[in-house]
Amino acid sequence: MTTTLEKLERLDEPILIDELSWREFKAVEQLLSRPGVRLSFLDGVLEIRRMPGRKHETAKQRISTLVDMYLEYAGIDFTPTGSVTLESETGRVKREADLS
């Protein structure tokens, strides 16, 4: 029998679908465009995953704060961009960064 914790951990594993064309990816993207789902596409492979939860968001923000403090201290000019979507049909890639 699978425990609840094991079921929850499996929910964090991405679903991978390969050998898709860019056109097929864009069709799937329209169908799965909903809150809580993140899609990525690279070289014909579609990755479907749930949006990260609270634990991830807390760690992300702490790391971001440390990096910001270091860059300020070191006098390095930087521009935080938040979550930016990078997409290229010719490169057959779409990815959304968490924070950059």
Coordinates of N, CA, C and O in Angstrom, one line a residue:
M1 N 0.8 -1.2 0.0 CA 0.0 0.0 0.0 C 0.9 1.2 0.0 O 1.8 1.3 0.8
T2 N 0.6 2.2 -0.8 CA 1.4 3.4 -0.9 C 0.9 4.4 0.1 O -0.3 4.7 0.3
T3 N 1.9 5.0 0.8 CA 1.5 6.0 1.8 C 1.2 7.3 1.2 O 1.5 7.6 0.1
T4 N 0.5 8.2 2.0 CA 0.2 9.5 1.5 C 1.4 10.3 1.1 O 1.4 11.0 0.1
L5 N 2.5 10.2 1.9 CA 3.7 11.0 1.7 C 4.3 10.5 0.3 O 4.7 11.4 -0.5
E6 N 4.3 9.2 0.0 CA 4.9 8.7 -1.2 C 4.0 9.3 -2.4 O 4.6 9.6 -3.4
K7 N 2.7 9.3 -2.2 CA 1.9 9.9 -3.3 C 2.2 11.3 -3.5 O 2.2 11.8 -4.7
L8 N 2.3 12.1 -2.5 CA 2.6 13.5 -2.6 C 4.0 13.7 -3.3 O 4.1 14.6 -4.1
E9 N 5.0 12.9 -3.0 CA 6.3 13.1 -3.6 C 6.2 12.8 -5.1 O 6.9 13.4 -5.9
R10 N 5.4 11.8 -5.5 CA 5.2 11.5 -6.9 C 4.6 12.7 -7.7 O 4.8 12.9 -8.8
L11 N 3.8 13.5 -7.0 CA 3.1 14.6 -7.6 C 4.2 15.7 -8.1 O 3.9 16.4 -9.0
D12 N 5.3 15.7 -7.4 CA 6.4 16.6 -7.8 C 7.2 16.1 -9.0 O 8.0 16.9 -9.5
E13 N 7.0 14.9 -9.4 CA 7.8 14.4 -10.5 C 7.1 14.9 -11.8 O 5.9 14.8 -12.0
P14 N 8.0 15.4 -12.8 CA 7.4 15.9 -14.0 C 6.9 14.7 -14.9 O 7.4 13.6 -14.8
I15 N 6.0 15.1 -15.8 CA 5.5 14.2 -16.8 C 6.3 14.6 -18.1 O 6.3 15.8 -18.4
L16 N 6.9 13.6 -18.7 CA 7.7 13.9 -19.9 C 7.1 13.3 -21.2 O 6.8 12.1 -21.1
I17 N 6.9 14.0 -22.2 CA 6.4 13.5 -23.5 C 7.4 13.9 -24.6 O 7.6 15.1 -24.7
D18 N 7.9 12.9 -25.3 CA 8.9 13.3 -26.3 C 8.4 13.1 -27.7 O 7.3 12.7 -27.9
E19 N 9.2 13.6 -28.7 CA 8.9 13.5 -30.1 C 7.8 14.3 -30.5 O 7.0 13.9 -31.4
L20 N 7.6 15.5 -29.9 CA 6.6 16.4 -30.3 C 7.1 17.5 -31.3 O 8.3 17.9 -31.1
S21 N 6.4 17.9 -32.2 CA 6.8 19.1 -33.0 C 6.4 20.4 -32.3 O 5.7 20.3 -31.3
W22 N 7.0 21.5 -32.8 CA 6.6 22.8 -32.1 C 5.1 23.0 -32.2 O 4.5 23.5 -31.3
R23 N 4.5 22.7 -33.3 CA 3.1 22.9 -33.6 C 2.3 22.1 -32.6 O 1.3 22.6 -32.0
E24 N 2.7 20.8 -32.4 CA 2.0 20.0 -31.4 C 2.1 20.5 -30.0 O 1.2 20.5 -29.2
F25 N 3.3 21.0 -29.7 CA 3.6 21.6 -28.3 C 2.6 22.8 -28.1 O 2.0 22.9 -27.1
K26 N 2.6 23.7 -29.1 CA 1.7 24.9 -29.0 C 0.2 24.5 -28.8 O -0.5 25.2 -28.0
A27 N -0.2 23.4 -29.4 CA -1.6 23.0 -29.3 C -1.8 22.4 -27.8 O -2.8 22.8 -27.2
V28 N -0.9 21.6 -27.3 CA -1.0 21.1 -26.0 C -0.9 22.3 -25.0 O -1.6 22.3 -24.0
E29 N 0.0 23.2 -25.3 CA 0.1 24.4 -24.4 C -1.2 25.1 -24.2 O -1.6 25.5 -23.1
Q30 N -2.0 25.3 -25.3 CA -3.3 25.9 -25.2 C -4.3 25.1 -24.3 O -5.0 25.6 -23.6
L31 N -4.2 23.8 -24.5 CA -5.1 22.9 -23.8 C -4.8 22.9 -22.3 O -5.7 22.8 -21.4
L32 N -3.5 23.0 -21.9 CA -3.1 22.9 -20.5 C -2.8 24.2 -19.9 O -2.2 24.2 -18.8
S33 N -3.2 25.3 -20.5 CA -2.9 26.6 -19.9 C -3.8 26.8 -18.7 O -5.0 27.2 -18.9
R34 N -3.3 26.6 -17.5 CA -4.2 26.8 -16.3 C -3.3 27.0 -15.1 O -2.1 26.6 -15.1
P35 N -3.8 27.6 -14.1 CA -3.0 27.9 -12.9 C -2.5 26.6 -12.3 O -3.3 25.6 -12.3
G36 N -1.3 26.6 -11.8 CA -0.8 25.5 -11.1 C -0.1 24.5 -12.0 O 0.5 23.5 -11.5
V37 N 0.0 24.7 -13.3 CA 0.7 23.8 -14.2 C 1.8 24.6 -14.9 O 1.5 25.7 -15.4
R38 N 3.0 24.1 -15.0 CA 4.1 24.8 -15.7 C 4.5 23.8 -16.8 O 4.8 22.6 -16.6
L39 N 4.6 24.4 -18.0 CA 5.1 23.6 -19.2 C 6.5 24.1 -19.6 O 6.7 25.3 -19.7
S40 N 7.3 23.2 -20.0 CA 8.6 23.5 -20.6 C 8.8 22.6 -21.9 O 8.3 21.5 -21.9
F41 N 9.5 23.1 -22.9 CA 9.7 22.4 -24.1 C 11.1 22.6 -24.6 O 11.6 23.7 -24.7
L42 N 11.8 21.5 -24.9 CA 13.1 21.6 -25.5 C 13.4 20.4 -26.4 O 13.2 19.3 -26.0
D43 N 13.8 20.7 -27.6 CA 14.2 19.6 -28.6 C 13.1 18.5 -28.7 O 13.5 17.3 -28.7
G44 N 11.9 18.9 -28.8 CA 10.8 17.9 -29.0 C 10.3 17.2 -27.7 O 9.5 16.3 -27.8
V45 N 10.8 17.6 -26.5 CA 10.4 17.0 -25.3 C 9.6 18.0 -24.5 O 10.1 19.1 -24.2
L46 N 8.4 17.7 -24.1 CA 7.5 18.5 -23.3 C 7.6 18.0 -21.9 O 7.5 16.8 -21.6
E47 N 7.8 18.9 -21.0 CA 7.8 18.6 -19.5 C 6.6 19.3 -18.9 O 6.4 20.5 -19.1
I48 N 5.8 18.6 -18.2 CA 4.6 19.1 -17.5 C 4.9 18.9 -16.0 O 5.1 17.7 -15.6
R49 N 4.8 20.0 -15.3 CA 4.9 19.8 -13.8 C 4.0 20.8 -13.1 O 3.6 21.8 -13.6
R50 N 3.7 20.4 -11.8 CA 3.0 21.3 -11.0 C 3.8 22.4 -10.6 O 5.1 22.3 -10.5
M51 N 3.2 23.5 -10.3 CA 3.9 24.7 -9.8 C 4.5 24.4 -8.5 O 3.9 23.6 -7.7
P52 N 5.7 24.9 -8.2 CA 6.3 24.7 -6.9 C 5.5 25.1 -5.7 O 4.7 26.1 -5.9
G53 N 5.6 24.5 -4.6 CA 4.9 24.8 -3.4 C 5.6 25.8 -2.5 O 6.6 26.5 -2.9
R54 N 5.1 25.9 -1.3 CA 5.5 26.9 -0.3 C 7.0 26.7 0.0 O 7.8 27.6 0.2
K55 N 7.4 25.4 0.2 CA 8.8 25.1 0.6 C 9.8 25.7 -0.5 O 10.8 26.3 -0.2
H56 N 9.4 25.4 -1.7 CA 10.3 25.9 -2.8 C 10.3 27.5 -2.8 O 11.4 28.1 -3.0
E57 N 9.2 28.1 -2.7 CA 9.1 29.5 -2.8 C 9.9 30.2 -1.6 O 10.5 31.2 -1.8
T58 N 9.8 29.6 -0.4 CA 10.6 30.1 0.7 C 12.1 30.0 0.5 O 12.8 31.0 0.6
A59 N 12.5 28.9 0.0 CA 14.0 28.7 -0.3 C 14.4 29.6 -1.4 O 15.5 30.3 -1.4
K60 N 13.6 29.8 -2.5 CA 13.9 30.7 -3.6 C 14.1 32.1 -3.1 O 15.1 32.8 -3.5
Q61 N 13.2 32.6 -2.3 CA 13.3 33.9 -1.8 C 14.5 34.2 -0.9 O 15.2 35.2 -1.0
R62 N 14.8 33.2 -0.1 CA 16.0 33.3 0.8 C 17.3 33.4 0.0 O 18.2 34.2 0.2
I63 N 17.4 32.5 -1.0 CA 18.6 32.5 -1.9 C 18.7 33.8 -2.7 O 19.7 34.4 -2.8
S64 N 17.5 34.3 -3.2 CA 17.5 35.6 -3.9 C 18.0 36.7 -3.0 O 18.8 37.6 -3.5
T65 N 17.5 36.7 -1.8 CA 18.0 37.8 -0.9 C 19.5 37.8 -0.6 O 20.1 38.8 -0.6
L66 N 20.0 36.6 -0.4 CA 21.5 36.4 -0.2 C 22.3 36.9 -1.5 O 23.3 37.6 -1.3
V67 N 21.8 36.5 -2.6 CA 22.5 36.9 -3.9 C 22.4 38.4 -4.1 O 23.4 39.1 -4.4
D68 N 21.2 39.0 -3.8 CA 21.1 40.4 -3.9 C 22.0 41.1 -3.0 O 22.7 42.1 -3.3
M69 N 22.1 40.7 -1.7 CA 23.0 41.3 -0.7 C 24.5 41.2 -1.2 O 25.2 42.2 -1.1
Y70 N 24.9 40.0 -1.7 CA 26.2 39.9 -2.1 C 26.6 40.8 -3.3 O 27.6 41.5 -3.3
L71 N 25.7 40.9 -4.3 CA 25.9 41.7 -5.5 C 26.0 43.2 -5.0 O 26.8 43.9 -5.6
E72 N 25.1 43.6 -4.1 CA 25.2 45.0 -3.6 C 26.5 45.2 -2.9 O 27.2 46.2 -3.1
Y73 N 26.9 44.3 -2.0 CA 28.1 44.5 -1.3 C 29.4 44.5 -2.2 O 30.3 45.3 -2.0
A74 N 29.3 43.7 -3.3 CA 30.5 43.6 -4.2 C 30.4 44.7 -5.2 O 31.4 44.9 -6.0
G75 N 29.4 45.5 -5.2 CA 29.3 46.6 -6.2 C 29.0 46.2 -7.6 O 29.4 46.9 -8.5
I76 N 28.4 45.1 -7.7 CA 28.1 44.5 -9.1 C 26.7 45.0 -9.5 O 25.7 44.8 -8.8
D77 N 26.6 45.7 -10.7 CA 25.4 46.2 -11.2 C 24.5 45.0 -11.7 O 25.1 44.1 -12.4
F78 N 23.3 44.9 -11.3 CA 22.4 43.8 -11.8 C 21.0 44.3 -11.9 O 20.6 45.3 -11.3
T79 N 20.2 43.6 -12.7 CA 18.8 43.9 -12.9 C 18.0 42.6 -12.7 O 18.0 41.7 -13.5
P80 N 17.3 42.5 -11.5 CA 16.5 41.3 -11.4 C 15.3 41.3 -12.3 O 14.7 42.4 -12.6
T81 N 14.9 40.2 -12.9 CA 13.9 40.2 -13.9 C 12.6 39.4 -13.5 O 11.7 39.3 -14.3
G82 N 12.6 38.8 -12.3 CA 11.5 38.0 -12.0 C 11.3 36.8 -12.8 O 12.3 36.3 -13.4
S83 N 10.1 36.3 -13.1 CA 10.0 35.1 -13.9 C 9.8 35.5 -15.3 O 8.7 36.1 -15.7
V84 N 10.7 35.3 -16.2 CA 10.7 35.7 -17.6 C 10.5 34.4 -18.4 O 11.2 33.4 -18.2
T85 N 9.7 34.5 -19.4 CA 9.5 33.4 -20.3 C 10.4 33.5 -21.5 O 10.4 34.6 -22.2
L86 N 11.2 32.5 -21.8 CA 12.1 32.5 -22.9 C 11.5 31.5 -23.9 O 11.3 30.4 -23.6
E87 N 11.2 32.0 -25.1 CA 10.6 31.1 -26.1 C 11.2 31.4 -27.5 O 11.4 32.5 -27.9
S88 N 11.5 30.3 -28.2 CA 12.0 30.4 -29.6 C 11.5 29.2 -30.4 O 11.8 28.1 -30.1
E89 N 10.7 29.5 -31.4 CA 10.2 28.5 -32.3 C 11.3 27.9 -33.1 O 11.4 26.7 -33.3
T90 N 12.3 28.7 -33.6 CA 13.4 28.2 -34.4 C 14.3 27.4 -33.5 O 14.9 26.4 -34.0
G91 N 14.4 27.7 -32.2 CA 15.3 26.9 -31.3 C 14.5 25.8 -30.7 O 15.0 25.0 -30.0
R92 N 13.2 25.7 -31.0 CA 12.3 24.7 -30.4 C 12.4 24.6 -28.9 O 12.6 23.6 -28.3
V93 N 12.3 25.8 -28.3 CA 12.5 25.8 -26.8 C 11.5 26.9 -26.2 O 11.2 27.9 -26.8
K94 N 10.9 26.5 -25.1 CA 10.2 27.4 -24.2 C 10.5 27.1 -22.8 O 10.3 25.9 -22.4
R95 N 10.9 28.1 -22.0 CA 11.2 27.8 -20.6 C 10.8 29.1 -19.8 O 11.1 30.2 -20.3
E96 N 10.3 28.9 -18.6 CA 10.0 30.1 -17.8 C 10.9 30.0 -16.5 O 10.8 29.0 -15.8
A97 N 11.8 30.9 -16.4 CA 12.6 31.0 -15.2 C 11.8 31.3 -14.0 O 10.8 32.1 -14.1
D98 N 12.2 30.8 -12.9 CA 11.6 31.1 -11.6 C 11.9 32.5 -11.2 O 11.0 33.3 -10.9
L99 N 13.2 32.9 -11.2 CA 13.6 34.2 -10.8 C 15.0 34.3 -11.4 O 15.8 33.4 -11.4
S100 N 15.3 35.5 -12.0 CA 16.6 35.6 -12.6 C 17.1 37.0 -12.5 O 16.3 37.9 -12.1

